[in-house]
Coordinates of C-alpha atoms in Angstrom, one line a residue:
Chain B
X12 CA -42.9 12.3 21.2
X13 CA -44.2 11.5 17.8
X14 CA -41.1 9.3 17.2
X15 CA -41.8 7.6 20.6
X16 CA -45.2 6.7 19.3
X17 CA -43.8 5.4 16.4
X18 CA -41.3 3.5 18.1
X19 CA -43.9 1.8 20.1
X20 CA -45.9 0.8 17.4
X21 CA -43.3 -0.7 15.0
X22 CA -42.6 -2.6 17.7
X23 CA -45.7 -4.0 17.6
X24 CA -45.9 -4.4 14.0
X25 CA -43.2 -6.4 14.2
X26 CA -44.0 -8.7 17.5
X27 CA -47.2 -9.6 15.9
X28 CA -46.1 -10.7 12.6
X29 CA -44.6 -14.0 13.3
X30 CA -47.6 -14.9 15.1
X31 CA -49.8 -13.4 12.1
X32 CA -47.9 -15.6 9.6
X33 CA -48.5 -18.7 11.6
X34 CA -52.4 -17.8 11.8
X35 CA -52.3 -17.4 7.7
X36 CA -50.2 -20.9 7.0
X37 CA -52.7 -22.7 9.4
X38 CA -55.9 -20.8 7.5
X39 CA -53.8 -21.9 4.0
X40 CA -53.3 -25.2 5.4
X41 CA -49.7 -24.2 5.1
X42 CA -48.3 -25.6 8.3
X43 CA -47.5 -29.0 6.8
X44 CA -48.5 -32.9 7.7
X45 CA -47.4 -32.1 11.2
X46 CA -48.9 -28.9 12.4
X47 CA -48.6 -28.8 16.0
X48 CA -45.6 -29.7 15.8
X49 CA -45.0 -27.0 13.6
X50 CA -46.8 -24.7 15.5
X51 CA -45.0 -25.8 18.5
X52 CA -41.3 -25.8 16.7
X53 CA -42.0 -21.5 15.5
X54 CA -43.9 -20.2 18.8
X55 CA -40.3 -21.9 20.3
X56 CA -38.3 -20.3 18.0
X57 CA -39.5 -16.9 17.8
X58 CA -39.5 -17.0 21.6
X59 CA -35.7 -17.1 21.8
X60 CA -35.1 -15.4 18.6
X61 CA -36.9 -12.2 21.0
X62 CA -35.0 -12.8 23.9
X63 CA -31.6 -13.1 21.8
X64 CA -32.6 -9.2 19.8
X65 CA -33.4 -8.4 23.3
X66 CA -29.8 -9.2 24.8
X67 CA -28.7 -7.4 21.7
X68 CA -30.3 -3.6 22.5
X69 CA -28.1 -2.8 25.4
X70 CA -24.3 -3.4 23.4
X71 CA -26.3 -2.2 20.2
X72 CA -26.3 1.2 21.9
X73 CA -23.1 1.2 23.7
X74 CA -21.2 0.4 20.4
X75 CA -23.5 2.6 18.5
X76 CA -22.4 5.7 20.9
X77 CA -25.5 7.1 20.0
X78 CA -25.9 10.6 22.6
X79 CA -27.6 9.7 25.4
X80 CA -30.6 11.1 25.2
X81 CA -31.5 9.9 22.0
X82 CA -30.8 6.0 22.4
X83 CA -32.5 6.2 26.1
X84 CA -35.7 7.3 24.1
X85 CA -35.3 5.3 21.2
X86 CA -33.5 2.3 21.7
X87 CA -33.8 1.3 24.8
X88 CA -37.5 0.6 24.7
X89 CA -37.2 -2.4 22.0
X90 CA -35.3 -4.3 25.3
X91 CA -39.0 -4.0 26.7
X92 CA -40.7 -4.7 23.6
X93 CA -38.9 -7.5 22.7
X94 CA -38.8 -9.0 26.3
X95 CA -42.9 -8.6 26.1
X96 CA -42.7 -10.5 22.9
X97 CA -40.2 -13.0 24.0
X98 CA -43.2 -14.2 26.4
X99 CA -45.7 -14.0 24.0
X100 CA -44.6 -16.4 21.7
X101 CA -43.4 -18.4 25.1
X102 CA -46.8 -18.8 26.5
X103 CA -48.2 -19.8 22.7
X104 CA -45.2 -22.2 22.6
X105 CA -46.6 -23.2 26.2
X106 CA -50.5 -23.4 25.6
X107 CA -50.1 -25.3 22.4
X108 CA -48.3 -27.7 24.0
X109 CA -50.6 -28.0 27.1
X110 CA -53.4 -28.1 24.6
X111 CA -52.6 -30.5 21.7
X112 CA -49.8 -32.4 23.6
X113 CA -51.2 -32.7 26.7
X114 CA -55.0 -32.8 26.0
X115 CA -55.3 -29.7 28.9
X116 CA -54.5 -32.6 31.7
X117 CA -52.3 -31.3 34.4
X118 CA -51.4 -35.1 35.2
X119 CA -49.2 -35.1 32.1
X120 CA -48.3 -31.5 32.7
X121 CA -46.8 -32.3 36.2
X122 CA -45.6 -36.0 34.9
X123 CA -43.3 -34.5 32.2
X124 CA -42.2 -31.6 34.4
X125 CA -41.1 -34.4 37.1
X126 CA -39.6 -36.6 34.9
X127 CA -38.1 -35.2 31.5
X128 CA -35.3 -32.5 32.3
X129 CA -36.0 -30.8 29.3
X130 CA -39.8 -29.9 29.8
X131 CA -38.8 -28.8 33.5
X132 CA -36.1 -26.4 31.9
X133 CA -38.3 -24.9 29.4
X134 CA -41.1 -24.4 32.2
X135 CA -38.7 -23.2 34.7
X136 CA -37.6 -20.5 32.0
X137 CA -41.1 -19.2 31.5
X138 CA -41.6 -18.9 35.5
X139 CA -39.2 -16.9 35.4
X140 CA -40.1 -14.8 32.8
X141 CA -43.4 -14.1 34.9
X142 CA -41.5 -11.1 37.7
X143 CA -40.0 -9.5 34.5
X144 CA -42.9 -9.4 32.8
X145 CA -44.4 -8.2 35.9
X146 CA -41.9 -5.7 36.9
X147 CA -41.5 -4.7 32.6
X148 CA -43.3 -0.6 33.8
X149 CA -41.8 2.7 34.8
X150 CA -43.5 2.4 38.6
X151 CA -42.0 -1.1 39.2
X152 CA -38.9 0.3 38.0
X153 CA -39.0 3.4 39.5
X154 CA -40.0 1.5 42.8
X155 CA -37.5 -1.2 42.8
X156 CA -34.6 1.0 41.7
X157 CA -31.1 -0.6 41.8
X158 CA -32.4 -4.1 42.1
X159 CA -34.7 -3.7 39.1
X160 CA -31.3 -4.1 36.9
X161 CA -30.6 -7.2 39.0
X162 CA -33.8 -8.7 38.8
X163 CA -33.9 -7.8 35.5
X164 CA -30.3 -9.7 34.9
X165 CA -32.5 -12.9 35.2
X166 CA -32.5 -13.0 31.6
X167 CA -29.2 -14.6 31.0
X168 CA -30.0 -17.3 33.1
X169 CA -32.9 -17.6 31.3
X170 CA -32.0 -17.8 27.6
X171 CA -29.6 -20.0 28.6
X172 CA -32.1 -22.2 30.3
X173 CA -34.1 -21.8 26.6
X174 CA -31.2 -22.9 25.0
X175 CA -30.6 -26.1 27.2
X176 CA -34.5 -26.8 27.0
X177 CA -33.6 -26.9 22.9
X178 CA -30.7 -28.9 23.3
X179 CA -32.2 -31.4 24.9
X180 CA -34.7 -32.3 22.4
X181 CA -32.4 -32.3 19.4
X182 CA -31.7 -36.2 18.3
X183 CA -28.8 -35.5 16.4
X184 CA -28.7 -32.6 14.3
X185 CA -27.5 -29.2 16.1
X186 CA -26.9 -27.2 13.6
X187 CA -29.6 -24.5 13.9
X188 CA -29.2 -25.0 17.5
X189 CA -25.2 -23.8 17.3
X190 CA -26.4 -20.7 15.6
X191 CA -28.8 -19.6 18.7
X192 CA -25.9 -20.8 21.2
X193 CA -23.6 -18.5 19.0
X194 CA -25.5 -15.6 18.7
X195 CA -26.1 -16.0 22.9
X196 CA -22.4 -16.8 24.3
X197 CA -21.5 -13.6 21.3
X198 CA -23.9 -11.2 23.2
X199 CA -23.1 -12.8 26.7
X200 CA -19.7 -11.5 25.8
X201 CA -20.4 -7.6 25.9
X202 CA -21.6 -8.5 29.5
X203 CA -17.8 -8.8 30.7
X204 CA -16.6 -5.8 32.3
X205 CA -13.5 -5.8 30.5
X206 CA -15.5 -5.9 26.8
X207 CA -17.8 -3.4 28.1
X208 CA -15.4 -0.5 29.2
X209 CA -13.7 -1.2 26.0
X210 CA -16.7 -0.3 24.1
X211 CA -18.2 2.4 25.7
X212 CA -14.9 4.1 25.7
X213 CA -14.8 7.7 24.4
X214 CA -12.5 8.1 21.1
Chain J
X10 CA -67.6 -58.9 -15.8
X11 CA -65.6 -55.7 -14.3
X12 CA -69.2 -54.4 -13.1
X13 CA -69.3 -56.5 -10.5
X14 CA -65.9 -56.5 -9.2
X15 CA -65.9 -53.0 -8.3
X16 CA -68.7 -52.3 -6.1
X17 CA -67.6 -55.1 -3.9
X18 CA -63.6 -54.1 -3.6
X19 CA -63.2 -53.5 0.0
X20 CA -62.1 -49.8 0.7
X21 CA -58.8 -50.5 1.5
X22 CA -57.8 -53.5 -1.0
X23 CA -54.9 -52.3 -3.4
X24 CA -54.9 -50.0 -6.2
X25 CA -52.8 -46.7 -7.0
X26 CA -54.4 -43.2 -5.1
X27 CA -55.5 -42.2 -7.9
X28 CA -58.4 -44.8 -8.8
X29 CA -58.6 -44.7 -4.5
X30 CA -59.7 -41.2 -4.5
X31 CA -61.5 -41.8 -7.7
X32 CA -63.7 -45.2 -6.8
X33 CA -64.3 -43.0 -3.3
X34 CA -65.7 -40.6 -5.1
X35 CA -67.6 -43.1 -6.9
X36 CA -68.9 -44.5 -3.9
X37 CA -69.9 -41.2 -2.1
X38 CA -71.3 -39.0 -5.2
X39 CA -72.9 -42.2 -7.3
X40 CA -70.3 -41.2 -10.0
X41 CA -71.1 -43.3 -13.1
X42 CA -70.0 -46.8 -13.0
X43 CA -68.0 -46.7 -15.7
X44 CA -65.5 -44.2 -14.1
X45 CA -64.2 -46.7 -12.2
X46 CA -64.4 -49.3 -14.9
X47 CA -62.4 -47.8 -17.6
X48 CA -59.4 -47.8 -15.0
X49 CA -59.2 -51.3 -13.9
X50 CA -57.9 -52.7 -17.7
X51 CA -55.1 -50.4 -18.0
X52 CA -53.4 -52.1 -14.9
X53 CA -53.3 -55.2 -17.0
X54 CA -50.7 -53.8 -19.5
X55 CA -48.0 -52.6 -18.2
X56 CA -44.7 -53.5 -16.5
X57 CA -43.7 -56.7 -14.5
X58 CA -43.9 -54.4 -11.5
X59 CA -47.3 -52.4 -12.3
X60 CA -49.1 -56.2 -13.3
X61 CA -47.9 -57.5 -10.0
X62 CA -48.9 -54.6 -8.1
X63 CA -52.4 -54.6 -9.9
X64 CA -52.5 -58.4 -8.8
X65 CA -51.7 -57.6 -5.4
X66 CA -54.5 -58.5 -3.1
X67 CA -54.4 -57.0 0.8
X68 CA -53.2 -59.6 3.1
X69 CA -53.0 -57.9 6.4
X70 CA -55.0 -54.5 7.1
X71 CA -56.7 -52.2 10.5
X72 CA -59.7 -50.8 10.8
X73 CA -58.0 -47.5 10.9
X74 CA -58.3 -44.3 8.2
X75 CA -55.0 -44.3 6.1
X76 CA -52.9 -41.2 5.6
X77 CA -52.9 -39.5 2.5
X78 CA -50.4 -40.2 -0.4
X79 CA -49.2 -36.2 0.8
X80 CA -48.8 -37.1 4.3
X81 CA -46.6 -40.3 3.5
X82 CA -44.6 -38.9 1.1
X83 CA -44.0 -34.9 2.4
X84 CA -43.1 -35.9 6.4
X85 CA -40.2 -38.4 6.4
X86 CA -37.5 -39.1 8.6
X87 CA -34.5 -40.4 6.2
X88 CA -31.6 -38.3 7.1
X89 CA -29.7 -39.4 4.0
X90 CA -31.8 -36.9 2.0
X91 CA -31.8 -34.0 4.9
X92 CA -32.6 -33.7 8.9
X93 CA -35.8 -31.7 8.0
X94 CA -39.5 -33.5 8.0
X95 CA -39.7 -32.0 4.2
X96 CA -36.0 -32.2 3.5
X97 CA -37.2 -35.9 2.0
X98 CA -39.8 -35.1 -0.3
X99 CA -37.5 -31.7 -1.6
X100 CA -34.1 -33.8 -2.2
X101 CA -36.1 -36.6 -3.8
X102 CA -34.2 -36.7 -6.9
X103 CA -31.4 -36.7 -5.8
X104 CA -31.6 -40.3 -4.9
X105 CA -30.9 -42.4 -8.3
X106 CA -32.5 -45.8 -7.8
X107 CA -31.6 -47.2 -11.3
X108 CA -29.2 -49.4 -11.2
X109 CA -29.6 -51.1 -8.4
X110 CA -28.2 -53.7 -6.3
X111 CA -28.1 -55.7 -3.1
X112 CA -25.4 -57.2 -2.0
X113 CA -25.8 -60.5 0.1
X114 CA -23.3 -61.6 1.7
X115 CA -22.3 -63.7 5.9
X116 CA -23.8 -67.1 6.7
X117 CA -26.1 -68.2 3.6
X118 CA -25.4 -70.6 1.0
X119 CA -26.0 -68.2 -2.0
X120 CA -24.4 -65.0 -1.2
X121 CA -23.6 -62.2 -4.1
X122 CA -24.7 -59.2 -5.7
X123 CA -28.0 -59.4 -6.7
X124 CA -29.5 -57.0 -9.2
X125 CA -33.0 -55.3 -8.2
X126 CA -34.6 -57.5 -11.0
X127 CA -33.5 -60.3 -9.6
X128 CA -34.4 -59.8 -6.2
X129 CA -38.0 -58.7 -7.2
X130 CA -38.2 -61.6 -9.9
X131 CA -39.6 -64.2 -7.6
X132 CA -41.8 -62.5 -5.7
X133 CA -45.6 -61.6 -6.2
X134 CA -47.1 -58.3 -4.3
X135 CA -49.3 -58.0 -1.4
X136 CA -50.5 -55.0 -0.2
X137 CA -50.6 -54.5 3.7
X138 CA -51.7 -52.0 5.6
X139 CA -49.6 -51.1 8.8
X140 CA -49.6 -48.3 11.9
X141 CA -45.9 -46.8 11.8
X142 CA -45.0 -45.4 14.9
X143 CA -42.2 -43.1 14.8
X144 CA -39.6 -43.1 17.7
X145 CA -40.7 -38.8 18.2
X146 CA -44.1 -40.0 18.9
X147 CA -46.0 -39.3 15.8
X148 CA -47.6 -42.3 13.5
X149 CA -49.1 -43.2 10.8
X150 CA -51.4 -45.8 8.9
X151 CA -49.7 -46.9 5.6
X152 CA -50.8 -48.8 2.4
X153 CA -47.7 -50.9 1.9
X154 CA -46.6 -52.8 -1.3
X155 CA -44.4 -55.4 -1.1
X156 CA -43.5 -58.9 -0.1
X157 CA -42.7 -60.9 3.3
X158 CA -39.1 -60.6 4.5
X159 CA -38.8 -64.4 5.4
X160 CA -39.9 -65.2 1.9
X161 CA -36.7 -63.4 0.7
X162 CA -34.4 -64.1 3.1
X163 CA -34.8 -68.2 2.5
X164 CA -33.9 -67.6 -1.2
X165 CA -30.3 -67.1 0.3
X166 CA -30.7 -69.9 2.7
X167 CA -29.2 -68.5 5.7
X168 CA -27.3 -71.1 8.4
X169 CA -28.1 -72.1 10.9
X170 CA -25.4 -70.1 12.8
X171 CA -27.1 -67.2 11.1
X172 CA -28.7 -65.2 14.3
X173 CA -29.3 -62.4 13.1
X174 CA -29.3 -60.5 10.0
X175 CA -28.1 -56.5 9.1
X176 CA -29.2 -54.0 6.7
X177 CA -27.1 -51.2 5.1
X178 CA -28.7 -48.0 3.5
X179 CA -26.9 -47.1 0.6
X180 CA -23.9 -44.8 0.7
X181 CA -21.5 -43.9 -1.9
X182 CA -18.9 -41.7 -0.5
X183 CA -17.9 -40.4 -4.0
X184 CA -21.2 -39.0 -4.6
X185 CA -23.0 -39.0 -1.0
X186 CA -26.7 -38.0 -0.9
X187 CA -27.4 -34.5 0.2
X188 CA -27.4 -35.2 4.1
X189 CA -24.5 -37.5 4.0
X190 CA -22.4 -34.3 3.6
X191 CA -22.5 -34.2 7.4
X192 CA -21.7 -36.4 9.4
X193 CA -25.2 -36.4 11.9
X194 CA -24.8 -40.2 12.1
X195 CA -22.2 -42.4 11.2
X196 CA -23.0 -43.6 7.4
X197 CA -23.9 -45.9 5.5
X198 CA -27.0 -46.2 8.1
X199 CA -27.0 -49.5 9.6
X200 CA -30.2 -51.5 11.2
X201 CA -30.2 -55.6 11.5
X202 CA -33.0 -57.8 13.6
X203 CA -32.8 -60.8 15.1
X204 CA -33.2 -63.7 12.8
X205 CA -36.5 -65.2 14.6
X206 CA -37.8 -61.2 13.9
X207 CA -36.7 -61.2 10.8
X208 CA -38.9 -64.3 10.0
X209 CA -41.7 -63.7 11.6
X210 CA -44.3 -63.2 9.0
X211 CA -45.0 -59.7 9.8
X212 CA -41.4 -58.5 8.3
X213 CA -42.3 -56.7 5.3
X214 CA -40.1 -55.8 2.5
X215 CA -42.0 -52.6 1.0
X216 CA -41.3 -51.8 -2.8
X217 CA -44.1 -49.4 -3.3
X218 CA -47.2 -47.9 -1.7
X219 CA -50.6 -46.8 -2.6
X220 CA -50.0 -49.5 -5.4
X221 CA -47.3 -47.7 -6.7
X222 CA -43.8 -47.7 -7.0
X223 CA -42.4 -46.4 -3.4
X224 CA -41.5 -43.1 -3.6
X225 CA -37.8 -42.1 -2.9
X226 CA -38.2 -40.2 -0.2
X227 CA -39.8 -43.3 1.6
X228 CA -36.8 -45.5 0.8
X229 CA -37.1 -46.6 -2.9
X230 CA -36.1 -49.1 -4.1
X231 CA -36.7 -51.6 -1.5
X232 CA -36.9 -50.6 2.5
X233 CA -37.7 -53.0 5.4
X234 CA -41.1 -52.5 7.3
X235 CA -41.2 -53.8 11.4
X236 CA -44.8 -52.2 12.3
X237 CA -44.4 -53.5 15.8
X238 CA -40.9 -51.6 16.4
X239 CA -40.4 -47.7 15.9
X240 CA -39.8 -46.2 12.9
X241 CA -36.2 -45.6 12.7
X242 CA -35.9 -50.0 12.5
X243 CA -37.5 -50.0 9.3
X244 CA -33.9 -49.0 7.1
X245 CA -34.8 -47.7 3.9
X246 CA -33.0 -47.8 0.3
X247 CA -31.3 -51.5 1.3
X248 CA -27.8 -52.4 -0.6
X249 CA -26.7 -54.4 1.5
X250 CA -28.3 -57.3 3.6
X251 CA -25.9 -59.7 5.6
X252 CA -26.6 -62.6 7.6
X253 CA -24.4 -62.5 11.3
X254 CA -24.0 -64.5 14.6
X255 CA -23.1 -61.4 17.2
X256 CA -25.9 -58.6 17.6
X257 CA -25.4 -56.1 14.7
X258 CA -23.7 -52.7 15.1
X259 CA -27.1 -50.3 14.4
X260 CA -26.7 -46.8 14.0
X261 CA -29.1 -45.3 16.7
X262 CA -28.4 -47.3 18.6
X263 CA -24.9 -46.9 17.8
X264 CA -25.5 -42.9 18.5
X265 CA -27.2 -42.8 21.3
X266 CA -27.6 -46.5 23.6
X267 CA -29.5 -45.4 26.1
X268 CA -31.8 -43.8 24.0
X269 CA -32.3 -46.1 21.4
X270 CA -31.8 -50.0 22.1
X271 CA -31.4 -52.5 19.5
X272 CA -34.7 -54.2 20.2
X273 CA -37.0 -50.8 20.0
X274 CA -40.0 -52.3 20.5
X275 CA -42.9 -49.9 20.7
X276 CA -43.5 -50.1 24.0
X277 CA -46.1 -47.0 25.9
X278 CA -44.6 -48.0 29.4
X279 CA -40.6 -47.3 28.6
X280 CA -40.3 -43.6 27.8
X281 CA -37.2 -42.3 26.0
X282 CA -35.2 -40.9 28.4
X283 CA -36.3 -37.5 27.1
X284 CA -39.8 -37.3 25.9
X285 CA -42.8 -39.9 27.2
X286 CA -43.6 -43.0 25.0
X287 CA -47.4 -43.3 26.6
X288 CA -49.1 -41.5 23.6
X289 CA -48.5 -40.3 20.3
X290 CA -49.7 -37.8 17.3
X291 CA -51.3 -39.7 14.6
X292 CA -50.6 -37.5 11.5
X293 CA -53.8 -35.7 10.4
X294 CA -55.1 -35.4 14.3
X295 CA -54.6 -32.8 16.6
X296 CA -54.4 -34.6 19.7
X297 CA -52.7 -37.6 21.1
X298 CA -53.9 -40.8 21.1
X299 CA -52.8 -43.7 23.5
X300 CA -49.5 -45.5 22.0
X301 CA -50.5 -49.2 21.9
X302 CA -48.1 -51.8 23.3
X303 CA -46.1 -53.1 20.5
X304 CA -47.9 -50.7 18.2
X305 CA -51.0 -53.1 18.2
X306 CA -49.2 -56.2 17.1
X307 CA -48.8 -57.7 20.6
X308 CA -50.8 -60.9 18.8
X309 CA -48.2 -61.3 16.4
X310 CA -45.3 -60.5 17.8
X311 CA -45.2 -61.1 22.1
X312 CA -43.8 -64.5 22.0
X313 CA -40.9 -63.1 20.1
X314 CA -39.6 -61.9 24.1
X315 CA -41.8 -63.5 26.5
X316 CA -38.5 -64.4 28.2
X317 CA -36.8 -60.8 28.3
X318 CA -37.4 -57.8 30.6
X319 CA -38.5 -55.7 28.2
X320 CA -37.3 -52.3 30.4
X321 CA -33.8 -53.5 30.1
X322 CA -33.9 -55.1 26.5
X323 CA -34.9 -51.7 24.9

């Protein structure tokens, strides 16, 4: 129980600290000649950085063959924490954008939803974080039972909505960008039936 | 003597950051006189370059608040030295601006290489202060230093024929700059204008700003300055200038053609395809302000297309 606690709050710890570095560069003026944009750029990529960690709990414990017991307590709650976090830093990426970009004026909102692809994909993508986020506690879970996993499964399609909505702003150098697609299409992988019986395979 | 010039300098008429800052602070906290005084006579002395910049009188300015030295210099876009905003200012020194050449070459009577000395010899300095709207949608306000394009170009005395004229950034391939390593656009980096664009009196070719020598993360020696078109047309660290009949090869454009056209006129009603043109972030505000057809220099610069469709001739 203890360890649970513990658990819980690490997780925490760590959500929080990206966000509490980017409240002590903008206090330090530390944010650069830019800082929206800076603002905007981190909130971005801590939100997929989240949702990528998140994607890696559930091969984490299958190729850790941790017992049972242990990794359903221990592990398997960072998929929730992380997913939680994932949207924090995706409705900051969101707000700041709506505020500083936008001026708060829906009129824009809706005019660069409708007519840049890359705005609709990254707003799409935090609609549909909203039923997981939603759904994220034991009595939704519980309650939806079976489908819970495939709702849940709406993940993949979103990171890789993220990672198009990332794409698409890019002018010409993808090189950070390769490393996100990487680390996604790597983890994607363990979701093939054939990689995942070969991993959770007994010795 | 001096006394009396300072008080009536106009805020924004040329003269290093430094006396700037210090003649504001003169202005605002009744500093002694004197402060500003003692700093006028050492620009005297000096360098060619350093008496013609202390010579230099504005000749074009806005009634807008100019970024900061920091801001200029520590958020550039000059891929040669890195992709990053900072990558610039960081690699600086990697950049070695002495020697330096330009080689002239296509339809003009006096074509050859042409040491930087040479090139500057001529000219004397004005300083002009010009929005710079970046193709991402940020902008600036910049103290320029520098001389008029068409007054260099005539030294070569293009022909007739001559309709348009191209830049090259430099580019050694045995000893490429730091983001030349990679090949995120095709180098050397390649821009060009039309000749009647290139005269127009606007055309600026910036050696320095704030008075000073221009830093090399803003393009030292020697970069080209088109207020009215987005940033990316204004090629910095010129070795190469060439006078042509057919359009230029230009390397956004090049890239990327239905993103970035040759022309790239600042222009609020045609949004990149990916991001809206309407409005922009001046650096140092936190909101957007309206993106001005042109960038504000619709006076100057209109007739230059009254014929074309501007939506089509990006």
């Amino acid at each position: 129980m203890a360890l649970k606690t513990l658990t819980r709050w690490l997780g925490h710890v760590l959500g929080v600290l990206p966000a509490l570095y980017l409240v002590a560069l903008s206090a330090f003026g530390g944010l650069g000649a830019n800082p929206i944009e800076t603002l905007t750029h981190q909130t971005g990529r801590w939100a997929l950085t989240a949702l990528l960690l998140s994607l890696a709990v559930t091969p984490a414990v299958r190729w850790l063959r941790f017992d049972r017991k242990w990794h359903v307590k221990y592990l398997m709650p960072w998929r929730k924490i992380l997913g939680l976090y994932a949207f924090f830093y995706a409705v900051l990426h969101f707000l700041i954008y709506l505020i500083f970009d936008l001026s708060f004026d829906f009129h824009f909102l809706w005019a660069d939803v409708k007519d840049r692809p890359y705005i609709a994909v990254g707003f799409i993508a935090l609609c549909l974080l909203l039923p997981l986020v939603a759904t994220s506690n034991k009595k939704a879970q519980r309650a939806l039972g079976k489908r819970w996993i495939a709702l849940h499964r709406l993940v993949y399609l979103i990171d890789a909505l993220v990672l198009v909505h990332f794409f698409w702003l890019i002018r010409a150098d993808y090189s950070s960008f390769w490393w996100y697609a990487g680390a996604y299409l790597f983890l994607m992988m363990f979701r093939l039936k054939v990689v995942t019986t070969l991993f959770s395979r007994p010795l | 003597m001096v006394k009396s010039v300072i008080p009536t300098l106009s805020e924004s008429e040329v003269t290093p950051e430094a006396t700037y800052l210090k003649r504001r602070d003169f202005l605002s906290t009744g500093v002694a006189g004197a402060l500003g005084v003692t700093v006028m006579p050492s620009f005297a002395a000096g360098t060619p370059f350093e008496q013609k910049a202390a010579a230099a009188k504005t000749t074009y300015k806005i009634d807008e608040k100019l970024n900061s030295l920091e801001d200029i210099t520590q958020y550039n876009n000059f891929y040669e030295l890195g992709t990053g905003k900072t990558d610039p200012y960081k690699n600086a020194d990697k950049l070695k601006t002495d020697p330096w050449s330009i080689e002239v070459g296509g339809l003009c009577a006096k074509p050859g290489k042409y040491p930087l000395e040479d090139i500057l010899q001529p000219h004397t300095f004005e300083e002009r202060i010009y929005r710079l709207r970046c193709v991402e949608a940020w902008s600036m306000v910049v103290p320029w230093l520098g001389f008029s394009l068409a007054s260099l170009l005539k030294r070569f005395e293009p022909s007739s024929d001559a309709k348009y004229v191209a830049f090259h950034t430099l580019y050694d391939e045995g000893r490429p700059l730091p983001g030349q390593n990679r090949p995120v656009i095709r180098w050397p980096y390649r821009e060009g204008l039309r000749m009647d664009e290139a005269m127009n009196p606007l055309s600026f070719m910036a050696v320095g700003l704030y008075g000073k020598t221009l830093p090399n993360q803003n393009g030292a020696p020697i970069r080209l300055v088109v207020p009215w078109k987005y940033g990316f047309k204004s090629i910095k660290s010129i070795v190469k200038i060439e006078f042509v009949k057919e359009q230029p090869k230009t390397s956004w454009n090049t890239l990327q053609p239905s993103e970035y056209g040759f022309y790239s006129n600042v222009n609020p009603k045609v949004n990149h395809p990916r991001w809206s043109q309407a409005r922009e972030r001046r650096i140092g505000e936190l909101f957007k302000r309206e993106t001005l057809m042109f960038n504000g220099y619709q006076e100057q610069v209109a007739h230059l297309y009254k014929n074309m469709d501007l939506a089509r001739f990006i």
